[in-house]
Amino acid sequence: MKYLLPALALSIALPGAALAQGADTAAIAAQQAAMTKLAPMRGVWRGTAVSQQAGAPEHRITQTERIGTFLDGTLTVIEGKGYEADGKVSFHAFGVISYDPATQKYWLTSNAQGRSGKFPVWPSDTGFVWEIPAGPAVIRYTATITPTTWVEVGDYVAPNAPPRRFFRMELTRLGDTNWPEAAGVPRE
């Protein structure tokens, strides 16, 4: 009990102290500049995704993606949705790509199919790469993006073995989106 009151006082004071510091405008500017490397992926996309696990038949779905910026362009927000031939949603994912100016690294925080994680992302001139650790191996996704197409492949990369391709997605850009920045809750 003797620690309860100081803990409560601290929990009330910390948010106020953070607000009193104000925004880190240099960090915000660095994050906004970093997100421009991901600008080609922004918009609404649709196409096919084909996955195949070892020894199983191919599984083909209609895949959609919508990508926009958030928090004044400091984050890239992604929603992916996969539909079976009958229209049923069989895959639904949400991700946020952030940039840390202190480490100069990009991160994807992903939530999908009851799983979540934080994974490294490496933008390139033609798209991006991101990886999920899988024991001694990694699952590597490589995306190549043009103004009208997005092709992404997934490879299981194990030590001392050739990569095994298990995923391919081919999307066509449908247009722009103002999601998720638009239509916030009004002040009054």
JSON list of C-alpha atoms in Angstrom, two decimals:
[
{"chain": "A", "resi": 1, "resn": "MET", "atom": "CA", "xyz": [0.00, 0.00, 0.00]},
{"chain": "A", "resi": 2, "resn": "LYS", "atom": "CA", "xyz": [2.88, 2.37, 0.72]},
{"chain": "A", "resi": 3, "resn": "TYR", "atom": "CA", "xyz": [3.89, 2.16, -2.97]},
{"chain": "A", "resi": 4, "resn": "LEU", "atom": "CA", "xyz": [0.37, 2.52, -4.35]},
{"chain": "A", "resi": 5, "resn": "LEU", "atom": "CA", "xyz": [0.07, 6.30, -3.95]},
{"chain": "A", "resi": 6, "resn": "PRO", "atom": "CA", "xyz": [3.48, 7.09, -5.49]},
{"chain": "A", "resi": 7, "resn": "ALA", "atom": "CA", "xyz": [2.71, 4.70, -8.36]},
{"chain": "A", "resi": 8, "resn": "LEU", "atom": "CA", "xyz": [-0.64, 6.38, -8.97]},
{"chain": "A", "resi": 9, "resn": "ALA", "atom": "CA", "xyz": [0.95, 9.83, -8.88]},
{"chain": "A", "resi": 10, "resn": "LEU", "atom": "CA", "xyz": [3.60, 8.72, -11.36]},
{"chain": "A", "resi": 11, "resn": "SER", "atom": "CA", "xyz": [1.04, 7.18, -13.72]},
{"chain": "A", "resi": 12, "resn": "ILE", "atom": "CA", "xyz": [-0.86, 10.46, -13.77]},
{"chain": "A", "resi": 13, "resn": "ALA", "atom": "CA", "xyz": [2.25, 12.63, -14.18]},
{"chain": "A", "resi": 14, "resn": "LEU", "atom": "CA", "xyz": [3.99, 10.71, -16.99]},
{"chain": "A", "resi": 15, "resn": "PRO", "atom": "CA", "xyz": [1.45, 11.38, -19.76]},
{"chain": "A", "resi": 16, "resn": "GLY", "atom": "CA", "xyz": [1.48, 15.06, -18.85]},
{"chain": "A", "resi": 17, "resn": "ALA", "atom": "CA", "xyz": [5.27, 15.14, -18.97]},
{"chain": "A", "resi": 18, "resn": "ALA", "atom": "CA", "xyz": [5.23, 13.54, -22.41]},
{"chain": "A", "resi": 19, "resn": "LEU", "atom": "CA", "xyz": [2.79, 16.17, -23.66]},
{"chain": "A", "resi": 20, "resn": "ALA", "atom": "CA", "xyz": [4.87, 18.96, -22.16]},
{"chain": "A", "resi": 21, "resn": "GLN", "atom": "CA", "xyz": [7.88, 17.83, -24.21]},
{"chain": "A", "resi": 22, "resn": "GLY", "atom": "CA", "xyz": [6.09, 18.47, -27.47]},
{"chain": "A", "resi": 23, "resn": "ALA", "atom": "CA", "xyz": [6.59, 16.69, -30.75]},
{"chain": "A", "resi": 24, "resn": "ASP", "atom": "CA", "xyz": [10.03, 15.61, -31.96]},
{"chain": "A", "resi": 25, "resn": "THR", "atom": "CA", "xyz": [9.83, 17.44, -35.28]},
{"chain": "A", "resi": 26, "resn": "ALA", "atom": "CA", "xyz": [13.16, 16.07, -36.50]},
{"chain": "A", "resi": 27, "resn": "ALA", "atom": "CA", "xyz": [12.01, 12.48, -35.91]},
{"chain": "A", "resi": 28, "resn": "ILE", "atom": "CA", "xyz": [8.66, 13.18, -37.59]},
{"chain": "A", "resi": 29, "resn": "ALA", "atom": "CA", "xyz": [10.41, 14.67, -40.64]},
{"chain": "A", "resi": 30, "resn": "ALA", "atom": "CA", "xyz": [12.75, 11.64, -40.84]},
{"chain": "A", "resi": 31, "resn": "GLN", "atom": "CA", "xyz": [9.80, 9.24, -40.60]},
{"chain": "A", "resi": 32, "resn": "GLN", "atom": "CA", "xyz": [7.86, 11.11, -43.29]},
{"chain": "A", "resi": 33, "resn": "ALA", "atom": "CA", "xyz": [10.89, 11.07, -45.59]},
{"chain": "A", "resi": 34, "resn": "ALA", "atom": "CA", "xyz": [11.43, 7.35, -44.94]},
{"chain": "A", "resi": 35, "resn": "MET", "atom": "CA", "xyz": [7.81, 6.53, -45.81]},
{"chain": "A", "resi": 36, "resn": "THR", "atom": "CA", "xyz": [8.23, 8.07, -49.28]},
{"chain": "A", "resi": 37, "resn": "LYS", "atom": "CA", "xyz": [10.28, 4.97, -50.19]},
{"chain": "A", "resi": 38, "resn": "LEU", "atom": "CA", "xyz": [7.05, 2.98, -49.74]},
{"chain": "A", "resi": 39, "resn": "ALA", "atom": "CA", "xyz": [4.86, 5.40, -51.73]},
{"chain": "A", "resi": 40, "resn": "PRO", "atom": "CA", "xyz": [4.56, 3.10, -54.78]},
{"chain": "A", "resi": 41, "resn": "MET", "atom": "CA", "xyz": [2.57, 0.59, -52.72]},
{"chain": "A", "resi": 42, "resn": "ARG", "atom": "CA", "xyz": [-0.07, 3.12, -51.65]},
{"chain": "A", "resi": 43, "resn": "GLY", "atom": "CA", "xyz": [-3.51, 2.64, -53.13]},
{"chain": "A", "resi": 44, "resn": "VAL", "atom": "CA", "xyz": [-6.03, -0.15, -53.71]},
{"chain": "A", "resi": 45, "resn": "TRP", "atom": "CA", "xyz": [-4.95, -3.42, -55.35]},
{"chain": "A", "resi": 46, "resn": "ARG", "atom": "CA", "xyz": [-6.61, -6.67, -56.48]},
{"chain": "A", "resi": 47, "resn": "GLY", "atom": "CA", "xyz": [-5.41, -9.89, -58.07]},
{"chain": "A", "resi": 48, "resn": "THR", "atom": "CA", "xyz": [-4.57, -13.49, -57.26]},
{"chain": "A", "resi": 49, "resn": "ALA", "atom": "CA", "xyz": [-2.53, -15.14, -54.57]},
{"chain": "A", "resi": 50, "resn": "VAL", "atom": "CA", "xyz": [-1.42, -18.74, -54.85]},
{"chain": "A", "resi": 51, "resn": "SER", "atom": "CA", "xyz": [0.08, -20.66, -51.94]},
{"chain": "A", "resi": 52, "resn": "GLN", "atom": "CA", "xyz": [1.35, -24.22, -51.76]},
{"chain": "A", "resi": 53, "resn": "GLN", "atom": "CA", "xyz": [2.58, -26.04, -48.70]},
{"chain": "A", "resi": 54, "resn": "ALA", "atom": "CA", "xyz": [4.91, -29.01, -49.13]},
{"chain": "A", "resi": 55, "resn": "GLY", "atom": "CA", "xyz": [2.97, -31.99, -50.47]},
{"chain": "A", "resi": 56, "resn": "ALA", "atom": "CA", "xyz": [-0.33, -30.10, -50.72]},
{"chain": "A", "resi": 57, "resn": "PRO", "atom": "CA", "xyz": [-2.21, -28.84, -53.79]},
{"chain": "A", "resi": 58, "resn": "GLU", "atom": "CA", "xyz": [-2.09, -25.16, -54.75]},
{"chain": "A", "resi": 59, "resn": "HIS", "atom": "CA", "xyz": [-4.56, -22.87, -53.02]},
{"chain": "A", "resi": 60, "resn": "ARG", "atom": "CA", "xyz": [-5.70, -19.90, -55.13]},
{"chain": "A", "resi": 61, "resn": "ILE", "atom": "CA", "xyz": [-7.62, -16.88, -53.79]},
{"chain": "A", "resi": 62, "resn": "THR", "atom": "CA", "xyz": [-8.55, -13.38, -54.89]},
{"chain": "A", "resi": 63, "resn": "GLN", "atom": "CA", "xyz": [-6.31, -11.08, -52.88]},
{"chain": "A", "resi": 64, "resn": "THR", "atom": "CA", "xyz": [-6.95, -7.39, -52.16]},
{"chain": "A", "resi": 65, "resn": "GLU", "atom": "CA", "xyz": [-4.70, -4.85, -50.49]},
{"chain": "A", "resi": 66, "resn": "ARG", "atom": "CA", "xyz": [-5.31, -1.28, -49.43]},
{"chain": "A", "resi": 67, "resn": "ILE", "atom": "CA", "xyz": [-2.41, 0.82, -48.29]},
{"chain": "A", "resi": 68, "resn": "GLY", "atom": "CA", "xyz": [-2.32, 4.36, -46.98]},
{"chain": "A", "resi": 69, "resn": "THR", "atom": "CA", "xyz": [-0.44, 6.60, -44.61]},
{"chain": "A", "resi": 70, "resn": "PHE", "atom": "CA", "xyz": [-1.32, 7.55, -41.07]},
{"chain": "A", "resi": 71, "resn": "LEU", "atom": "CA", "xyz": [-0.19, 10.05, -38.42]},
{"chain": "A", "resi": 72, "resn": "ASP", "atom": "CA", "xyz": [0.69, 12.72, -40.97]},
{"chain": "A", "resi": 73, "resn": "GLY", "atom": "CA", "xyz": [2.59, 10.32, -43.21]},
{"chain": "A", "resi": 74, "resn": "THR", "atom": "CA", "xyz": [4.85, 8.84, -40.52]},
{"chain": "A", "resi": 75, "resn": "LEU", "atom": "CA", "xyz": [3.34, 5.34, -40.82]},
{"chain": "A", "resi": 76, "resn": "THR", "atom": "CA", "xyz": [2.25, 3.12, -43.71]},
{"chain": "A", "resi": 77, "resn": "VAL", "atom": "CA", "xyz": [-0.89, 1.12, -42.92]},
{"chain": "A", "resi": 78, "resn": "ILE", "atom": "CA", "xyz": [-1.79, -2.08, -44.80]},
{"chain": "A", "resi": 79, "resn": "GLU", "atom": "CA", "xyz": [-4.92, -4.21, -44.92]},
{"chain": "A", "resi": 80, "resn": "GLY", "atom": "CA", "xyz": [-4.81, -7.45, -46.89]},
{"chain": "A", "resi": 81, "resn": "LYS", "atom": "CA", "xyz": [-7.89, -9.56, -47.52]},
{"chain": "A", "resi": 82, "resn": "GLY", "atom": "CA", "xyz": [-8.18, -12.87, -49.36]},
{"chain": "A", "resi": 83, "resn": "TYR", "atom": "CA", "xyz": [-11.43, -14.23, -50.79]},
{"chain": "A", "resi": 84, "resn": "GLU", "atom": "CA", "xyz": [-12.30, -17.79, -51.78]},
{"chain": "A", "resi": 85, "resn": "ALA", "atom": "CA", "xyz": [-14.15, -18.43, -55.06]},
{"chain": "A", "resi": 86, "resn": "ASP", "atom": "CA", "xyz": [-17.46, -18.41, -53.13]},
{"chain": "A", "resi": 87, "resn": "GLY", "atom": "CA", "xyz": [-16.72, -14.92, -51.70]},
{"chain": "A", "resi": 88, "resn": "LYS", "atom": "CA", "xyz": [-15.85, -16.10, -48.18]},
{"chain": "A", "resi": 89, "resn": "VAL", "atom": "CA", "xyz": [-12.96, -14.22, -46.54]},
{"chain": "A", "resi": 90, "resn": "SER", "atom": "CA", "xyz": [-10.25, -16.78, -45.80]},
{"chain": "A", "resi": 91, "resn": "PHE", "atom": "CA", "xyz": [-7.36, -14.43, -45.05]},
{"chain": "A", "resi": 92, "resn": "HIS", "atom": "CA", "xyz": [-7.37, -11.06, -43.30]},
{"chain": "A", "resi": 93, "resn": "ALA", "atom": "CA", "xyz": [-4.26, -9.19, -42.20]},
{"chain": "A", "resi": 94, "resn": "PHE", "atom": "CA", "xyz": [-3.44, -5.77, -40.82]},
{"chain": "A", "resi": 95, "resn": "GLY", "atom": "CA", "xyz": [0.03, -4.27, -40.74]},
{"chain": "A", "resi": 96, "resn": "VAL", "atom": "CA", "xyz": [1.80, -1.06, -39.87]},
{"chain": "A", "resi": 97, "resn": "ILE", "atom": "CA", "xyz": [5.21, -0.18, -41.28]},
{"chain": "A", "resi": 98, "resn": "SER", "atom": "CA", "xyz": [7.18, 2.25, -39.16]},
{"chain": "A", "resi": 99, "resn": "TYR", "atom": "CA", "xyz": [10.65, 3.77, -39.35]},
{"chain": "A", "resi": 100, "resn": "ASP", "atom": "CA", "xyz": [12.93, 4.35, -36.38]},
{"chain": "A", "resi": 101, "resn": "PRO", "atom": "CA", "xyz": [15.22, 7.32, -37.08]},
{"chain": "A", "resi": 102, "resn": "ALA", "atom": "CA", "xyz": [17.52, 6.36, -34.18]},
{"chain": "A", "resi": 103, "resn": "THR", "atom": "CA", "xyz": [18.35, 2.94, -35.67]},
{"chain": "A", "resi": 104, "resn": "GLN", "atom": "CA", "xyz": [17.51, 3.85, -39.30]},
{"chain": "A", "resi": 105, "resn": "LYS", "atom": "CA", "xyz": [15.47, 0.64, -39.57]},
{"chain": "A", "resi": 106, "resn": "TYR", "atom": "CA", "xyz": [12.00, -0.13, -40.90]},
{"chain": "A", "resi": 107, "resn": "TRP", "atom": "CA", "xyz": [9.64, -2.49, -39.07]},
{"chain": "A", "resi": 108, "resn": "LEU", "atom": "CA", "xyz": [6.39, -4.21, -40.00]},
{"chain": "A", "resi": 109, "resn": "THR", "atom": "CA", "xyz": [4.05, -4.92, -37.10]},
{"chain": "A", "resi": 110, "resn": "SER", "atom": "CA", "xyz": [1.67, -7.53, -38.47]},
{"chain": "A", "resi": 111, "resn": "ASN", "atom": "CA", "xyz": [-1.54, -9.12, -37.20]},
{"chain": "A", "resi": 112, "resn": "ALA", "atom": "CA", "xyz": [-3.10, -11.99, -39.15]},
{"chain": "A", "resi": 113, "resn": "GLN", "atom": "CA", "xyz": [-4.89, -15.27, -38.57]},
{"chain": "A", "resi": 114, "resn": "GLY", "atom": "CA", "xyz": [-4.51, -15.06, -34.78]},
{"chain": "A", "resi": 115, "resn": "ARG", "atom": "CA", "xyz": [-0.79, -14.33, -34.92]},
{"chain": "A", "resi": 116, "resn": "SER", "atom": "CA", "xyz": [1.20, -11.13, -34.53]},
{"chain": "A", "resi": 117, "resn": "GLY", "atom": "CA", "xyz": [4.79, -10.03, -34.70]},
{"chain": "A", "resi": 118, "resn": "LYS", "atom": "CA", "xyz": [7.30, -7.33, -35.49]},
{"chain": "A", "resi": 119, "resn": "PHE", "atom": "CA", "xyz": [9.46, -8.02, -38.53]},
{"chain": "A", "resi": 120, "resn": "PRO", "atom": "CA", "xyz": [12.27, -6.19, -40.36]},
{"chain": "A", "resi": 121, "resn": "VAL", "atom": "CA", "xyz": [11.48, -4.53, -43.70]},
{"chain": "A", "resi": 122, "resn": "TRP", "atom": "CA", "xyz": [13.99, -3.38, -46.31]},
{"chain": "A", "resi": 123, "resn": "PRO", "atom": "CA", "xyz": [12.63, -0.99, -48.97]},
{"chain": "A", "resi": 124, "resn": "SER", "atom": "CA", "xyz": [14.35, -1.00, -52.36]},
{"chain": "A", "resi": 125, "resn": "ASP", "atom": "CA", "xyz": [14.08, 0.98, -55.58]},
{"chain": "A", "resi": 126, "resn": "THR", "atom": "CA", "xyz": [11.69, -1.67, -56.96]},
{"chain": "A", "resi": 127, "resn": "GLY", "atom": "CA", "xyz": [9.67, -2.68, -53.87]},
{"chain": "A", "resi": 128, "resn": "PHE", "atom": "CA", "xyz": [10.59, -4.18, -50.53]},
{"chain": "A", "resi": 129, "resn": "VAL", "atom": "CA", "xyz": [11.63, -7.34, -48.67]},
{"chain": "A", "resi": 130, "resn": "TRP", "atom": "CA", "xyz": [10.43, -8.49, -45.27]},
{"chain": "A", "resi": 131, "resn": "GLU", "atom": "CA", "xyz": [11.26, -11.58, -43.23]},
{"chain": "A", "resi": 132, "resn": "ILE", "atom": "CA", "xyz": [9.74, -13.77, -40.54]},
{"chain": "A", "resi": 133, "resn": "PRO", "atom": "CA", "xyz": [12.11, -15.88, -38.42]},
{"chain": "A", "resi": 134, "resn": "ALA", "atom": "CA", "xyz": [11.27, -19.60, -38.58]},
{"chain": "A", "resi": 135, "resn": "GLY", "atom": "CA", "xyz": [13.72, -21.39, -36.30]},
{"chain": "A", "resi": 136, "resn": "PRO", "atom": "CA", "xyz": [17.05, -21.62, -38.09]},
{"chain": "A", "resi": 137, "resn": "ALA", "atom": "CA", "xyz": [15.32, -20.59, -41.34]},
{"chain": "A", "resi": 138, "resn": "VAL", "atom": "CA", "xyz": [13.49, -17.46, -42.46]},
{"chain": "A", "resi": 139, "resn": "ILE", "atom": "CA", "xyz": [10.37, -16.87, -44.48]},
{"chain": "A", "resi": 140, "resn": "ARG", "atom": "CA", "xyz": [11.29, -14.14, -46.94]},
{"chain": "A", "resi": 141, "resn": "TYR", "atom": "CA", "xyz": [8.72, -12.11, -48.86]},
{"chain": "A", "resi": 142, "resn": "THR", "atom": "CA", "xyz": [10.02, -10.08, -51.81]},
{"chain": "A", "resi": 143, "resn": "ALA", "atom": "CA", "xyz": [7.73, -7.52, -53.48]},
{"chain": "A", "resi": 144, "resn": "THR", "atom": "CA", "xyz": [8.33, -5.87, -56.84]},
{"chain": "A", "resi": 145, "resn": "ILE", "atom": "CA", "xyz": [6.05, -2.90, -57.47]},
{"chain": "A", "resi": 146, "resn": "THR", "atom": "CA", "xyz": [5.48, -0.82, -60.61]},
{"chain": "A", "resi": 147, "resn": "PRO", "atom": "CA", "xyz": [2.90, 1.95, -61.05]},
{"chain": "A", "resi": 148, "resn": "THR", "atom": "CA", "xyz": [0.34, -0.69, -62.13]},
{"chain": "A", "resi": 149, "resn": "THR", "atom": "CA", "xyz": [1.51, -4.07, -60.75]},
{"chain": "A", "resi": 150, "resn": "TRP", "atom": "CA", "xyz": [2.56, -5.62, -57.47]},
{"chain": "A", "resi": 151, "resn": "VAL", "atom": "CA", "xyz": [4.20, -9.05, -57.58]},
{"chain": "A", "resi": 152, "resn": "GLU", "atom": "CA", "xyz": [5.20, -10.61, -54.27]},
{"chain": "A", "resi": 153, "resn": "VAL", "atom": "CA", "xyz": [6.76, -14.01, -53.70]},
{"chain": "A", "resi": 154, "resn": "GLY", "atom": "CA", "xyz": [7.32, -15.93, -50.48]},
{"chain": "A", "resi": 155, "resn": "ASP", "atom": "CA", "xyz": [10.28, -18.27, -50.03]},
{"chain": "A", "resi": 156, "resn": "TYR", "atom": "CA", "xyz": [11.21, -20.60, -47.19]},
{"chain": "A", "resi": 157, "resn": "VAL", "atom": "CA", "xyz": [14.96, -20.12, -46.80]},
{"chain": "A", "resi": 158, "resn": "ALA", "atom": "CA", "xyz": [16.70, -22.79, -44.71]},
{"chain": "A", "resi": 159, "resn": "PRO", "atom": "CA", "xyz": [20.43, -23.09, -44.05]},
{"chain": "A", "resi": 160, "resn": "ASN", "atom": "CA", "xyz": [22.31, -25.24, -46.58]},
{"chain": "A", "resi": 161, "resn": "ALA", "atom": "CA", "xyz": [19.23, -25.66, -48.79]},
{"chain": "A", "resi": 162, "resn": "PRO", "atom": "CA", "xyz": [17.87, -23.87, -51.84]},
{"chain": "A", "resi": 163, "resn": "PRO", "atom": "CA", "xyz": [14.93, -21.52, -51.16]},
{"chain": "A", "resi": 164, "resn": "ARG", "atom": "CA", "xyz": [11.52, -23.18, -51.51]},
{"chain": "A", "resi": 165, "resn": "ARG", "atom": "CA", "xyz": [8.89, -20.94, -53.11]},
{"chain": "A", "resi": 166, "resn": "PHE", "atom": "CA", "xyz": [5.47, -21.39, -51.46]},
{"chain": "A", "resi": 167, "resn": "PHE", "atom": "CA", "xyz": [3.63, -18.16, -52.30]},
{"chain": "A", "resi": 168, "resn": "ARG", "atom": "CA", "xyz": [3.07, -15.85, -55.26]},
{"chain": "A", "resi": 169, "resn": "MET", "atom": "CA", "xyz": [0.77, -12.84, -55.41]},
{"chain": "A", "resi": 170, "resn": "GLU", "atom": "CA", "xyz": [0.08, -10.81, -58.56]},
{"chain": "A", "resi": 171, "resn": "LEU", "atom": "CA", "xyz": [-1.98, -7.65, -58.10]},
{"chain": "A", "resi": 172, "resn": "THR", "atom": "CA", "xyz": [-3.17, -4.83, -60.35]},
{"chain": "A", "resi": 173, "resn": "ARG", "atom": "CA", "xyz": [-3.49, -1.31, -59.02]},
{"chain": "A", "resi": 174, "resn": "LEU", "atom": "CA", "xyz": [-7.14, -0.18, -59.00]},
{"chain": "A", "resi": 175, "resn": "GLY", "atom": "CA", "xyz": [-6.57, 3.39, -57.84]},
{"chain": "A", "resi": 176, "resn": "ASP", "atom": "CA", "xyz": [-5.83, 5.74, -54.97]},
{"chain": "A", "resi": 177, "resn": "THR", "atom": "CA", "xyz": [-7.24, 5.62, -51.46]},
{"chain": "A", "resi": 178, "resn": "ASN", "atom": "CA", "xyz": [-7.51, 8.16, -48.67]},
{"chain": "A", "resi": 179, "resn": "TRP", "atom": "CA", "xyz": [-7.75, 5.33, -46.14]},
{"chain": "A", "resi": 180, "resn": "PRO", "atom": "CA", "xyz": [-7.06, 5.46, -43.20]},
{"chain": "A", "resi": 181, "resn": "GLU", "atom": "CA", "xyz": [-6.38, 9.21, -42.87]},
{"chain": "A", "resi": 182, "resn": "ALA", "atom": "CA", "xyz": [-9.81, 10.29, -44.14]},
{"chain": "A", "resi": 183, "resn": "ALA", "atom": "CA", "xyz": [-13.02, 10.42, -42.16]},
{"chain": "A", "resi": 184, "resn": "GLY", "atom": "CA", "xyz": [-11.66, 10.71, -38.66]},
{"chain": "A", "resi": 185, "resn": "VAL", "atom": "CA", "xyz": [-14.02, 11.44, -35.80]},
{"chain": "A", "resi": 186, "resn": "PRO", "atom": "CA", "xyz": [-14.83, 15.18, -35.84]},
{"chain": "A", "resi": 187, "resn": "ARG", "atom": "CA", "xyz": [-14.02, 17.29, -32.80]},
{"chain": "A", "resi": 188, "resn": "GLU", "atom": "CA", "xyz": [-17.69, 18.15, -32.26]}
]
